[in-house]
mmCIF file of C-alpha atoms in Angstrom:
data_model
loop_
_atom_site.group_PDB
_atom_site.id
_atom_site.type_symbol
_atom_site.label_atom_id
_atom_site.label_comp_id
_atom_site.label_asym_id
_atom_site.label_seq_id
_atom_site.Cartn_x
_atom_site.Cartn_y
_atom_site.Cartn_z
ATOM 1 C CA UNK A 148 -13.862 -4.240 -73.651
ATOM 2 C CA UNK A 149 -14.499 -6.062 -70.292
ATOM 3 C CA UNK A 150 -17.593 -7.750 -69.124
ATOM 4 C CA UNK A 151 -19.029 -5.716 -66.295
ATOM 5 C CA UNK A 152 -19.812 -8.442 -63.246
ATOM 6 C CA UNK A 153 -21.307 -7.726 -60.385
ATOM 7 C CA UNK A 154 -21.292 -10.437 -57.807
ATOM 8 C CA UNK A 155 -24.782 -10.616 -55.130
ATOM 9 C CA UNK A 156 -24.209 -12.024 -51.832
ATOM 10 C CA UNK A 157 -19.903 -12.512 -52.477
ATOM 11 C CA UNK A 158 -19.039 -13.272 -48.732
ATOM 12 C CA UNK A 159 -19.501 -16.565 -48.352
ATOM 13 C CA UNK A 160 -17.424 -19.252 -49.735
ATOM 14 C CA UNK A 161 -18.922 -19.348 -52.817
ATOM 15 C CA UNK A 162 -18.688 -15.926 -53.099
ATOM 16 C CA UNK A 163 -15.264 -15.818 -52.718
ATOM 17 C CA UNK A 164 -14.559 -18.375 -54.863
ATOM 18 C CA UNK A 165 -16.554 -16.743 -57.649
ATOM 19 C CA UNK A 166 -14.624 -13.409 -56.720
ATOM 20 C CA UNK A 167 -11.185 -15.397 -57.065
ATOM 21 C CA UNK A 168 -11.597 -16.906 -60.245
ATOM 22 C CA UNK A 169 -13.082 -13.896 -61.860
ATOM 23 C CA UNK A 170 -10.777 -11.419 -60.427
ATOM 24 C CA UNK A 171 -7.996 -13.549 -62.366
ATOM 25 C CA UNK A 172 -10.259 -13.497 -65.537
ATOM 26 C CA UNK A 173 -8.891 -11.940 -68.202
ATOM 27 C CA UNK A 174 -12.088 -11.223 -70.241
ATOM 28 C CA UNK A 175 -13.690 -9.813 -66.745
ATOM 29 C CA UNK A 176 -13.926 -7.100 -64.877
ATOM 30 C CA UNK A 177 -15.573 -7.004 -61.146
ATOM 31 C CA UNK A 178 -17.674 -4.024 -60.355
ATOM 32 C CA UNK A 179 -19.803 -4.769 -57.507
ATOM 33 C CA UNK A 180 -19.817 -7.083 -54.833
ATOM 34 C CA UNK A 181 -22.485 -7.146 -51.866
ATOM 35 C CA UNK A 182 -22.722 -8.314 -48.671
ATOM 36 C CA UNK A 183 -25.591 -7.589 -45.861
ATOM 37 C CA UNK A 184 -23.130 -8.167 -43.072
ATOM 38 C CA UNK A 185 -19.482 -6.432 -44.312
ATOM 39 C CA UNK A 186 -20.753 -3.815 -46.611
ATOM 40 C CA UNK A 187 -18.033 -0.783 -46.451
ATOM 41 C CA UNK A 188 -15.060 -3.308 -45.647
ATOM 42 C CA UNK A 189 -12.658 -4.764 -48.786
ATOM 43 C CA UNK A 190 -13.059 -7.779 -50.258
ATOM 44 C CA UNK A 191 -10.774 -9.111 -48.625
ATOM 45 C CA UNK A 192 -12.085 -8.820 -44.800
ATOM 46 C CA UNK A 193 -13.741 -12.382 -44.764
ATOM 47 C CA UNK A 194 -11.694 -13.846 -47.978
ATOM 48 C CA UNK A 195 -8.282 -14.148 -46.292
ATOM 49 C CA UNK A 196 -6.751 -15.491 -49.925
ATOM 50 C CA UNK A 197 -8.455 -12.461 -51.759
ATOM 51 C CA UNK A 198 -5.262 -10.149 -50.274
ATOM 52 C CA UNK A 199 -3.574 -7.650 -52.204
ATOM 53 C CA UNK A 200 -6.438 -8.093 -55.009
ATOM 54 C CA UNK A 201 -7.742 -4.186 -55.338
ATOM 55 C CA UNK A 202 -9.610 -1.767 -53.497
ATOM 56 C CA UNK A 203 -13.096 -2.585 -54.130
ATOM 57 C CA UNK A 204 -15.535 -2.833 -51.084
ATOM 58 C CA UNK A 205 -18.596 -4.697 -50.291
ATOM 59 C CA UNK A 206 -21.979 -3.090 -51.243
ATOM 60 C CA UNK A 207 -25.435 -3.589 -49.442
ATOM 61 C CA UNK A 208 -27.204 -6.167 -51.605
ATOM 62 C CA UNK A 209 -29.761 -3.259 -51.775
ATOM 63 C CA UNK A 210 -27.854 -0.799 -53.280
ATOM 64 C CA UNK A 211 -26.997 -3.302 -56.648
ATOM 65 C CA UNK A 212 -26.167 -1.718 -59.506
ATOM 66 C CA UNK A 213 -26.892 -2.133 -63.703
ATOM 67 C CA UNK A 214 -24.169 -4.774 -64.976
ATOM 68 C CA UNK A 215 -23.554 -6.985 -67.989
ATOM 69 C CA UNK A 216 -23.877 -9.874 -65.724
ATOM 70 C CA UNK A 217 -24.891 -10.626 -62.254
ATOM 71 C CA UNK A 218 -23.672 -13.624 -60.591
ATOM 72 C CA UNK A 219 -26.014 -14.493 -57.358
ATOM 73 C CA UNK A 220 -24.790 -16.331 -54.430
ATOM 74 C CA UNK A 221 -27.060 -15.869 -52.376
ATOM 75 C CA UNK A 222 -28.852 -18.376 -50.118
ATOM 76 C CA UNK A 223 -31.645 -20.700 -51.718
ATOM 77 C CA UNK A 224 -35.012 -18.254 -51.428
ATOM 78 C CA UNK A 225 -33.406 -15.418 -51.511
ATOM 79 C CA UNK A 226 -33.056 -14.127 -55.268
ATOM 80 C CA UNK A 227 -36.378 -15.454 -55.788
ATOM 81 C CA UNK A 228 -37.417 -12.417 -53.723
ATOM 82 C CA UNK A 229 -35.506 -9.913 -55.350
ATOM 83 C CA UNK A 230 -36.095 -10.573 -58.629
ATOM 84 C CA UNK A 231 -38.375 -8.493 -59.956
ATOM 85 C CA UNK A 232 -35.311 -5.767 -59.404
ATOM 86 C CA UNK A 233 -32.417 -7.519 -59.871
ATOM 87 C CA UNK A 234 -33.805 -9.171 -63.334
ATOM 88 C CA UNK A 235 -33.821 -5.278 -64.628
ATOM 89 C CA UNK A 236 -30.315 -4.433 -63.689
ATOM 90 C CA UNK A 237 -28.392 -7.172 -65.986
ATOM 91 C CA UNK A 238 -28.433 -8.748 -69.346
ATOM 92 C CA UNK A 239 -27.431 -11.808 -68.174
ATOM 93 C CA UNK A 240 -27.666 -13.849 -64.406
ATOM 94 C CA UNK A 241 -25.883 -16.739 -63.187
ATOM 95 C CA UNK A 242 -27.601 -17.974 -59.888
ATOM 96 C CA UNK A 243 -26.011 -20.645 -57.498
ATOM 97 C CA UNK A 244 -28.995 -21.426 -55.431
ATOM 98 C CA UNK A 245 -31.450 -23.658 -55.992
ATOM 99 C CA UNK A 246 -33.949 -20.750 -56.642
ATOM 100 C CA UNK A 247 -34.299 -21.697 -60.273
ATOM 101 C CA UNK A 248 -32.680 -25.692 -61.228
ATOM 102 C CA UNK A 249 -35.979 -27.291 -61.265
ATOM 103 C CA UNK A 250 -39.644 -27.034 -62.702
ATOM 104 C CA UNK A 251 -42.402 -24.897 -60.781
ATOM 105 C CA UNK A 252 -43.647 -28.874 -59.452
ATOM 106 C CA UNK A 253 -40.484 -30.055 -58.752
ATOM 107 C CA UNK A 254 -39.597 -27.177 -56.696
ATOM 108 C CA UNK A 255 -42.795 -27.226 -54.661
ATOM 109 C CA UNK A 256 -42.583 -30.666 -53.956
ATOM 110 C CA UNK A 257 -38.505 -30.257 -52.408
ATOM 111 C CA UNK A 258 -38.678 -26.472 -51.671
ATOM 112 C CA UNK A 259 -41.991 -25.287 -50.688
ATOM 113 C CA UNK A 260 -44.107 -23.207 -53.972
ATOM 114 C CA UNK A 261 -42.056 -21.047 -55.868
ATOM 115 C CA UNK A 262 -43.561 -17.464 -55.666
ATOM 116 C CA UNK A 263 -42.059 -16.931 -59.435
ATOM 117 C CA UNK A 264 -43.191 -19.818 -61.655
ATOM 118 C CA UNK A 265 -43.457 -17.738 -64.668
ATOM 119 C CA UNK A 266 -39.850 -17.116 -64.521
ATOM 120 C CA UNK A 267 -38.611 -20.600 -64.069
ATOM 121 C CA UNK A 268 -38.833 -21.469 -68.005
ATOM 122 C CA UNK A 269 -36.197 -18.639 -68.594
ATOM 123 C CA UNK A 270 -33.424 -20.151 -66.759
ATOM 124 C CA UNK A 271 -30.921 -23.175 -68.741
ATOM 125 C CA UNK A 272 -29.663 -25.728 -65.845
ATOM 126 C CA UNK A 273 -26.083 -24.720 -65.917
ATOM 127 C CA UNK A 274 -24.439 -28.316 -66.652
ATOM 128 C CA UNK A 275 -21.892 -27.425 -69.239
ATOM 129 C CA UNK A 276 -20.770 -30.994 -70.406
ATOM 130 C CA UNK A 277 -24.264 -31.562 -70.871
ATOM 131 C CA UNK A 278 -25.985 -28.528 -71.632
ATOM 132 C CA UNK A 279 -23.801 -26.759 -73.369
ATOM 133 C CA UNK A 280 -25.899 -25.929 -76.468
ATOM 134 C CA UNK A 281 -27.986 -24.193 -74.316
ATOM 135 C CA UNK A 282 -25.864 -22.653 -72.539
ATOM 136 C CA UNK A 283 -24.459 -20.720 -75.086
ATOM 137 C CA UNK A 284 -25.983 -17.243 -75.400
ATOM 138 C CA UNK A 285 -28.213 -17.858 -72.564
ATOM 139 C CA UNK A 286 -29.747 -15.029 -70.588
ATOM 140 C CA UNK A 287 -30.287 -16.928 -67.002
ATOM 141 C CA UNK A 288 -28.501 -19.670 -66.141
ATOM 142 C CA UNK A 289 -29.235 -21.832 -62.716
ATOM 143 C CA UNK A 290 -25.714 -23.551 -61.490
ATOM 144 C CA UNK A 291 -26.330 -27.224 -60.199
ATOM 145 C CA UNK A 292 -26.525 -28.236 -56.686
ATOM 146 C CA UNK A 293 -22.771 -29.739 -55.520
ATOM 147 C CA UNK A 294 -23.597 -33.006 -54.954
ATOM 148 C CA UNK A 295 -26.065 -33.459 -57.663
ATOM 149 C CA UNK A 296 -23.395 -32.104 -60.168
ATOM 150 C CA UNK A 297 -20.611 -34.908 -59.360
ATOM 151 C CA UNK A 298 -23.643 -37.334 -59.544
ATOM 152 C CA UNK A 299 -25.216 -36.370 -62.712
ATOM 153 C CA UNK A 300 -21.396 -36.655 -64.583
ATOM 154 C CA UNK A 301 -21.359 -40.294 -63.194
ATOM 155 C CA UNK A 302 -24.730 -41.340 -63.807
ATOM 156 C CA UNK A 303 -25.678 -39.507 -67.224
ATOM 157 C CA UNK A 304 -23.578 -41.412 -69.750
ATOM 158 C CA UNK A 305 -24.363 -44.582 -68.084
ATOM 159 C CA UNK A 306 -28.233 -43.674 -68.966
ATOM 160 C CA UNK A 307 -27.816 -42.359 -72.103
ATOM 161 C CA UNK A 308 -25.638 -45.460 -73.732
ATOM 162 C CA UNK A 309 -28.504 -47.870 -72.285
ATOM 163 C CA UNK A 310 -25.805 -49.730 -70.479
ATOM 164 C CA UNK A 311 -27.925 -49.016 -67.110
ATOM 165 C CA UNK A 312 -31.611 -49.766 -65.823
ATOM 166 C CA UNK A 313 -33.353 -46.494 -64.538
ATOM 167 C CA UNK A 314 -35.594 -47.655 -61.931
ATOM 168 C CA UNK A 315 -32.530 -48.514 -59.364
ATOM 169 C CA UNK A 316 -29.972 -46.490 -59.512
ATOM 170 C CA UNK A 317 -28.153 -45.159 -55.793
ATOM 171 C CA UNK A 318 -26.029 -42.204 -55.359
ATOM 172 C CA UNK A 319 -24.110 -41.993 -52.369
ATOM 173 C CA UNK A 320 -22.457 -38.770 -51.719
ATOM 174 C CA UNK A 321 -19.960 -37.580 -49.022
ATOM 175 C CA UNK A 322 -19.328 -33.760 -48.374
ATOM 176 C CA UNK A 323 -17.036 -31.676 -46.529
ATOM 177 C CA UNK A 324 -18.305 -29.094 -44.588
ATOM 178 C CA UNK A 325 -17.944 -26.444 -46.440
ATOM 179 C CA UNK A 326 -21.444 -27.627 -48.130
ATOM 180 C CA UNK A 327 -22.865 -25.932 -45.480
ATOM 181 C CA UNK A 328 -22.001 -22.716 -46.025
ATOM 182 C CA UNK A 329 -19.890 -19.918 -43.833
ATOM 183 C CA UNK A 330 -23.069 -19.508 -41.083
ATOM 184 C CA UNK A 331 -22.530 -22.292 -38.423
ATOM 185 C CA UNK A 332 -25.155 -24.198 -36.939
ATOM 186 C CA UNK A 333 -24.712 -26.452 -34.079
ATOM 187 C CA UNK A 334 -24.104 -29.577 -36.331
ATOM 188 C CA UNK A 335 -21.567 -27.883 -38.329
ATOM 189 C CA UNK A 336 -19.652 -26.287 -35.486
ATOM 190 C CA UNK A 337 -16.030 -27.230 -35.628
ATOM 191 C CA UNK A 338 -16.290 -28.661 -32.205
ATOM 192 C CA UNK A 339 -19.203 -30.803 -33.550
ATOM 193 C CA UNK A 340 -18.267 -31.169 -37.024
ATOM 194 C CA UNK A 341 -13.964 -31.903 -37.104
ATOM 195 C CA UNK A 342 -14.570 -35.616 -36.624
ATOM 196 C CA UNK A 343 -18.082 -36.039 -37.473
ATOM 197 C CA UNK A 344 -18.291 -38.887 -39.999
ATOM 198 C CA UNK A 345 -22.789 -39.534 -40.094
ATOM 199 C CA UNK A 346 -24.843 -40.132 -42.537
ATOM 200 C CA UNK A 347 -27.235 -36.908 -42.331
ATOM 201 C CA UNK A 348 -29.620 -37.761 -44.855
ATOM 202 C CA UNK A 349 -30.013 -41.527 -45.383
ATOM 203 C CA UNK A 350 -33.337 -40.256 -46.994
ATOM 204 C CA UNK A 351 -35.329 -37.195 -48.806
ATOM 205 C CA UNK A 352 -32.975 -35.159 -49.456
ATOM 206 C CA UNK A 353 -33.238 -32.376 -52.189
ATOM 207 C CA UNK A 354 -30.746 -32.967 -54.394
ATOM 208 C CA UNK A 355 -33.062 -36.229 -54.951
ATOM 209 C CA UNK A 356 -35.387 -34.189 -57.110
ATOM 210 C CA UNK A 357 -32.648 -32.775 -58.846
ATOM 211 C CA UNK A 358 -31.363 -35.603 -60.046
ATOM 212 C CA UNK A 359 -34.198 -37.743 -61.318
ATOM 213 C CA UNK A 360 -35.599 -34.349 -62.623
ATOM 214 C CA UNK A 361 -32.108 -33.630 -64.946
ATOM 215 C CA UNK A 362 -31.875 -37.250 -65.900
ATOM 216 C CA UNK A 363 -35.677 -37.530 -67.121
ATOM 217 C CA UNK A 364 -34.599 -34.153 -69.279
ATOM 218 C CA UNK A 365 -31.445 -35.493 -71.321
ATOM 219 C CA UNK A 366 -32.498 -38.907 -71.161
ATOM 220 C CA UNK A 367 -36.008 -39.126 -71.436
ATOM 221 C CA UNK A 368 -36.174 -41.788 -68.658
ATOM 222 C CA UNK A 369 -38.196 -41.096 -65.715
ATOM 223 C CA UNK A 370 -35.363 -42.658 -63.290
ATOM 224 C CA UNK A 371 -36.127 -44.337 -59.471
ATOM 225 C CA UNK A 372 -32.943 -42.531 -57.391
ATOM 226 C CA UNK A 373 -32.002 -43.468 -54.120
ATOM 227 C CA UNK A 374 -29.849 -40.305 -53.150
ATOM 228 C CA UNK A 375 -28.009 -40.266 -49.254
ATOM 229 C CA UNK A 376 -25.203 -37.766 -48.135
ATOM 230 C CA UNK A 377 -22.808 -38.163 -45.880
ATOM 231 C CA UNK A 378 -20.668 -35.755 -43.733
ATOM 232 C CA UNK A 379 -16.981 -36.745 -43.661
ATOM 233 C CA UNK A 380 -14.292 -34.581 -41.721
ATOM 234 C CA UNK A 381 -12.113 -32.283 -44.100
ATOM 235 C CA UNK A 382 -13.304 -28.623 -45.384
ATOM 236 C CA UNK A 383 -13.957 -29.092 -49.331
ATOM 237 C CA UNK A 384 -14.855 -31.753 -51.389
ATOM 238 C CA UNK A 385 -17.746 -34.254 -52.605
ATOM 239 C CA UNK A 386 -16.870 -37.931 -53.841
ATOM 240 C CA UNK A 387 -19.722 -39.571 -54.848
ATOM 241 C CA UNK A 388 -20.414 -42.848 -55.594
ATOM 242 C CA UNK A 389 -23.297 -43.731 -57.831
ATOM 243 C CA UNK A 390 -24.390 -47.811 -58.294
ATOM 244 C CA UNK A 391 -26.169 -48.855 -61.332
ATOM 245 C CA UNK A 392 -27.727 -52.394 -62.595
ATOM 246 C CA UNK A 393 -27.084 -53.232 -66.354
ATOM 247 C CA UNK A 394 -29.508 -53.432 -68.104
ATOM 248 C CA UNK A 395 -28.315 -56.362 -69.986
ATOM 249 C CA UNK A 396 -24.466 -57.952 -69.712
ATOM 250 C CA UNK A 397 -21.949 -55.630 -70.351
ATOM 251 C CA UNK A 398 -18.244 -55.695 -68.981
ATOM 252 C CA UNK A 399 -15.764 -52.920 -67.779
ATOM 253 C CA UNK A 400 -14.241 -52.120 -71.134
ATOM 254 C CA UNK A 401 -17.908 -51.490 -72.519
ATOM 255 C CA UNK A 402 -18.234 -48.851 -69.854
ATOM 256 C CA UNK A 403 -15.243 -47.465 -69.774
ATOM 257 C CA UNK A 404 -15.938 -46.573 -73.665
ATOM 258 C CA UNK A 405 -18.927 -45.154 -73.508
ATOM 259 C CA UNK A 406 -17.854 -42.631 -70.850
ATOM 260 C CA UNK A 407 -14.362 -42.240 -72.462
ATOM 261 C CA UNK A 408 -16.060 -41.098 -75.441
ATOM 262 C CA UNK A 409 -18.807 -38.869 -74.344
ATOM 263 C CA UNK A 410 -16.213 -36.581 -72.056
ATOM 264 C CA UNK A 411 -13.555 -37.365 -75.051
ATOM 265 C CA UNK A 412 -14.083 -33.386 -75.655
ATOM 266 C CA UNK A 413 -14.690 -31.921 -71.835
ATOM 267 C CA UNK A 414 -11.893 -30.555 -70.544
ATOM 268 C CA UNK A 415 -12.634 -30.849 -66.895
ATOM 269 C CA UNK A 416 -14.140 -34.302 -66.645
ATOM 270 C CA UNK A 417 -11.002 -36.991 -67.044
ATOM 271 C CA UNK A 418 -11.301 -40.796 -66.683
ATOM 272 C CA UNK A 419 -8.629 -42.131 -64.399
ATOM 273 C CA UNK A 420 -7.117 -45.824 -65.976
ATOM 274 C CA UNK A 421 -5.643 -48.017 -63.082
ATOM 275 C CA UNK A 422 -2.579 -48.667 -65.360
ATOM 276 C CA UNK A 423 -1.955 -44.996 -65.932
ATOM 277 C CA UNK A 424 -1.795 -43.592 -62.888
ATOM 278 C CA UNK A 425 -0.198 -44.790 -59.164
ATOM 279 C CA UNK A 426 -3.892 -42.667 -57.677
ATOM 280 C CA UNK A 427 -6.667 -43.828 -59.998
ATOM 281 C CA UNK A 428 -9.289 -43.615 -57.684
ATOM 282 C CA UNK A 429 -11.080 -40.451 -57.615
ATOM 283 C CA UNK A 430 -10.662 -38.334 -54.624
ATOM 284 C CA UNK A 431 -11.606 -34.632 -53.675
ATOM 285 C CA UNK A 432 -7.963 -33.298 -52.571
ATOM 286 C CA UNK A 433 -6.122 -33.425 -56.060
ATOM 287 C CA UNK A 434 -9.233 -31.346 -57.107
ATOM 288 C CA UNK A 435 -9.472 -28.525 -54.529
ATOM 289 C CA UNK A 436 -8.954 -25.390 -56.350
ATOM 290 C CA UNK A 437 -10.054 -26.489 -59.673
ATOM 291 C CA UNK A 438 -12.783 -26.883 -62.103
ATOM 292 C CA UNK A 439 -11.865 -30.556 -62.146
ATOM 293 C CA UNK A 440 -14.089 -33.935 -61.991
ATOM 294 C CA UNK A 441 -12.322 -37.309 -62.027
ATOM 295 C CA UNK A 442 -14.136 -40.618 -62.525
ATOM 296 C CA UNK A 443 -13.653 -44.354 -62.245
ATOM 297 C CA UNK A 444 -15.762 -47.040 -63.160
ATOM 298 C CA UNK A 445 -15.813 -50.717 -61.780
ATOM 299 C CA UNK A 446 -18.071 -53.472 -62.997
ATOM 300 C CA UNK A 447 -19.084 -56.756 -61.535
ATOM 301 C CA UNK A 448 -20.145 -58.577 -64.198
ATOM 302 C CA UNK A 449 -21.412 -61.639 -61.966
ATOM 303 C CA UNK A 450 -24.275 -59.221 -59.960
ATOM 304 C CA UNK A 451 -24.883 -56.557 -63.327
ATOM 305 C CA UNK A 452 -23.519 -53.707 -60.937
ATOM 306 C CA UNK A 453 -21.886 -50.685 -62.363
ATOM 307 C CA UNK A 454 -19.919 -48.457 -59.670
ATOM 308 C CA UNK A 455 -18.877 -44.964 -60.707
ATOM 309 C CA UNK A 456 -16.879 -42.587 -58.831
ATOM 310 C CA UNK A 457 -16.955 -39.216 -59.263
ATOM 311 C CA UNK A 458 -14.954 -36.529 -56.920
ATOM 312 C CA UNK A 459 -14.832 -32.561 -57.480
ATOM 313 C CA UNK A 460 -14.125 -29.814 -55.114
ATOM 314 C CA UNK A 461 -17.579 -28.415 -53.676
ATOM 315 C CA UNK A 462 -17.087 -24.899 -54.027
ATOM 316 C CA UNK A 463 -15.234 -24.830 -57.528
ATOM 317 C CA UNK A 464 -16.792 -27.445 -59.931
ATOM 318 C CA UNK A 465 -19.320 -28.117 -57.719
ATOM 319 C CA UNK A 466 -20.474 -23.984 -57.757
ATOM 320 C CA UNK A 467 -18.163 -21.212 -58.414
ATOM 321 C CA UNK A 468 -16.028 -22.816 -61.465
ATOM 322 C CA UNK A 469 -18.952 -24.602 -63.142
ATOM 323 C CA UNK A 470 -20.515 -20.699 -63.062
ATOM 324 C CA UNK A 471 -16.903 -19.362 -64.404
ATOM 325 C CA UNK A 472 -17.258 -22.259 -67.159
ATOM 326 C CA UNK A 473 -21.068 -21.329 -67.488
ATOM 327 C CA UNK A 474 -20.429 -17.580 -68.041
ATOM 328 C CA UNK A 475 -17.854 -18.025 -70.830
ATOM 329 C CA UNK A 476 -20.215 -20.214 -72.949
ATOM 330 C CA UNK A 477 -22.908 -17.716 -72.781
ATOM 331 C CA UNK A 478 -20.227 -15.142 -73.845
ATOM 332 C CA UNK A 479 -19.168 -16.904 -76.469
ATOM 333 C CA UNK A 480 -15.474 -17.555 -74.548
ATOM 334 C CA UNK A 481 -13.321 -20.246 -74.463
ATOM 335 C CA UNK A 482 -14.974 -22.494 -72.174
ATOM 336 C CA UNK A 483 -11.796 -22.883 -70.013
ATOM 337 C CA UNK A 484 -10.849 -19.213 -70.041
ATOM 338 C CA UNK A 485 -10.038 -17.996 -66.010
ATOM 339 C CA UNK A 486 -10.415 -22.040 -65.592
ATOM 340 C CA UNK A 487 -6.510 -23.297 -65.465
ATOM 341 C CA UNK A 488 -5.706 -24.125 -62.089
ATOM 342 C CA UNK A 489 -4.568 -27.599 -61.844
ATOM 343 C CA UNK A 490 -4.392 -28.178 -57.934
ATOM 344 C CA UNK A 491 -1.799 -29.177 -55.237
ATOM 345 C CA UNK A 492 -0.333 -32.198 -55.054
ATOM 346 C CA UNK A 493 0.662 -33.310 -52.078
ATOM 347 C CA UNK A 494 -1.118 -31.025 -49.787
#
């Protein structure tokens, strides 16, 4: 028998890459998706690449019904508010805002208080190569942030090999524009936006918390990140490139193992080699589409500095795949069930 999935807030991008992928799934079956602006009109109305997929129609988020499992992807703040309901109507929820990723503190410090801190224990932080354990029968699950996700794959086995100091440690991440969702603003107008290549947030920016708050979990380091994100032009995609200081000599090969061998059993994170490949640097468009992350590592053994790159496409690995690959843990799935697209090359 088919999961029942109903999908909150489905007409953004997220959305409709959560719709695509589970529309395809074979263990799945979509029952509900809402929308507060197209409720009445098909899926399809605002996902051009959903046609020819079925006859359902959007729902008013209000008018949610009982499921096996809700996925949310709804803006940050937003489920928060309506979950005193929504937690009643399914077994199991997947949320892809930031509603639930970090502690009742943490959150207060980067969001403002959280007006459900009693519920924040109840959620696992939905990164599978990591968390998988605990991902597996969970109830609520919170999908990481996009740039904090490509970040955390670099920087985590790096950590947790001791290769790495924790007090310095930069992430640098560069974003397309779908990051910002499907509502434009003046700064992500096309007009605005097509060309724009800026540094938006040199400083403070949320996905800070996130990170030192994940690391200090697996690791049990509390880490010193410097996080900045840049806009570059194109639609989809992160590449982000995380710096690290050894924490005592260690060469390429050293680091190349210790990563090699902690993804040896991930399917979607893969290690490019220079002498394997004519592209072995990292880059989003390869990626766009799939549930992908590809890394590279660089050392310079002279200055103890560790480079990592990791790229993944924004709105699959870095949202609606990772809650795909999420979902069929807690199932008890094949982890890369509804997961096989392999991307475009050359597009």
């Amino acid at each position: 028998m088919s999961v029942r999935v109903a999908v909150l807030g489905a007409a953004g991008y997220t959305g409709g890459e959560v719709l695509r992928l589970l529309l395809a799934h074979p263990a799945v079956e979509v029952v509900q998706a809402t929308s507060g602006q197209f409720a009445g009109k098909r899926l399809d109305f605002p996902h051009p690449h959903l046609r020819g997929v079925g006859t359902l129609r959007y729902t008013p988020h209000d008018a949610l019904e009982p499921c096996d499992v809700l996925v949310s992807c709804l803006p940050q703040g937003e489920l928060i508010n309506r979950w005193q309901k929504v937690s009643r109507l399914a077994e199991r929820v997947v949320d892809l805002s930031a509603d639930f990723r970090l502690d009742a503190s943490g959150h207060a410090r980067w969001y403002g208080k959280h007006p459900r801190p009693e519920d924040v224990p109840a959620f696992v932080y939905g990164l599978p190569e990591w968390m998988g354990d605990a991902l597996t029968n969970a109830r609520h699950v919170a999908i990481p942030g996009c740039m904090a996700h490509a970040g955390l794959l670099a920087l985590l086995p790096l950590l947790h090999a001791g290769l790495v100091r924790p007090d310095v440690l930069v992430v640098d991440a560069k974003t397309g524009s779908s990051g910002g969702g499907s509502t434009p603003d003046r700064s992500s107008h096309h007009p605005e936006r097509a060309n724009a290549l800026r540094c938006y947030k040199p400083v403070g920016h949320r996905h800070t918390g996130e990170l030192e708050g994940v690391v200090a979990r697996v690791t049990g380091q509390q880490p010193t990140i410097h996080f900045s994100a840049t806009a570059v032009p194109g639609v989809r995609g992160i590449l982000a490139t995380v710096h690290a200081f050894a924490a005592r000599p260690v060469d390429e090969p050293e680091v190349v193992r210790a990563i090699a061998t902690r993804y040896r059993e991930k399917p979607f994170v893969r290690l490019l080699r220079p002498s394997a490949s004519l592209s072995p640097f990292p880059e989003p468009g390869p990626l766009l589409g799939t549930n992908h992350c590809d890394l590279s590592v660089d050392v310079d053994p002279e200055r103890g500095r560790v480079v990592v790159n990791a790229a993944i496409d924004n709105l699959v690995k870095g949202a609606a795949g990772t809650a795909v690959h999420a979902l069929n843990l807690m199932l008890g799935r094949p982890e890369t069930e509804g997961l096989g697209f392999r991307g475009l090359h050359p597009l």
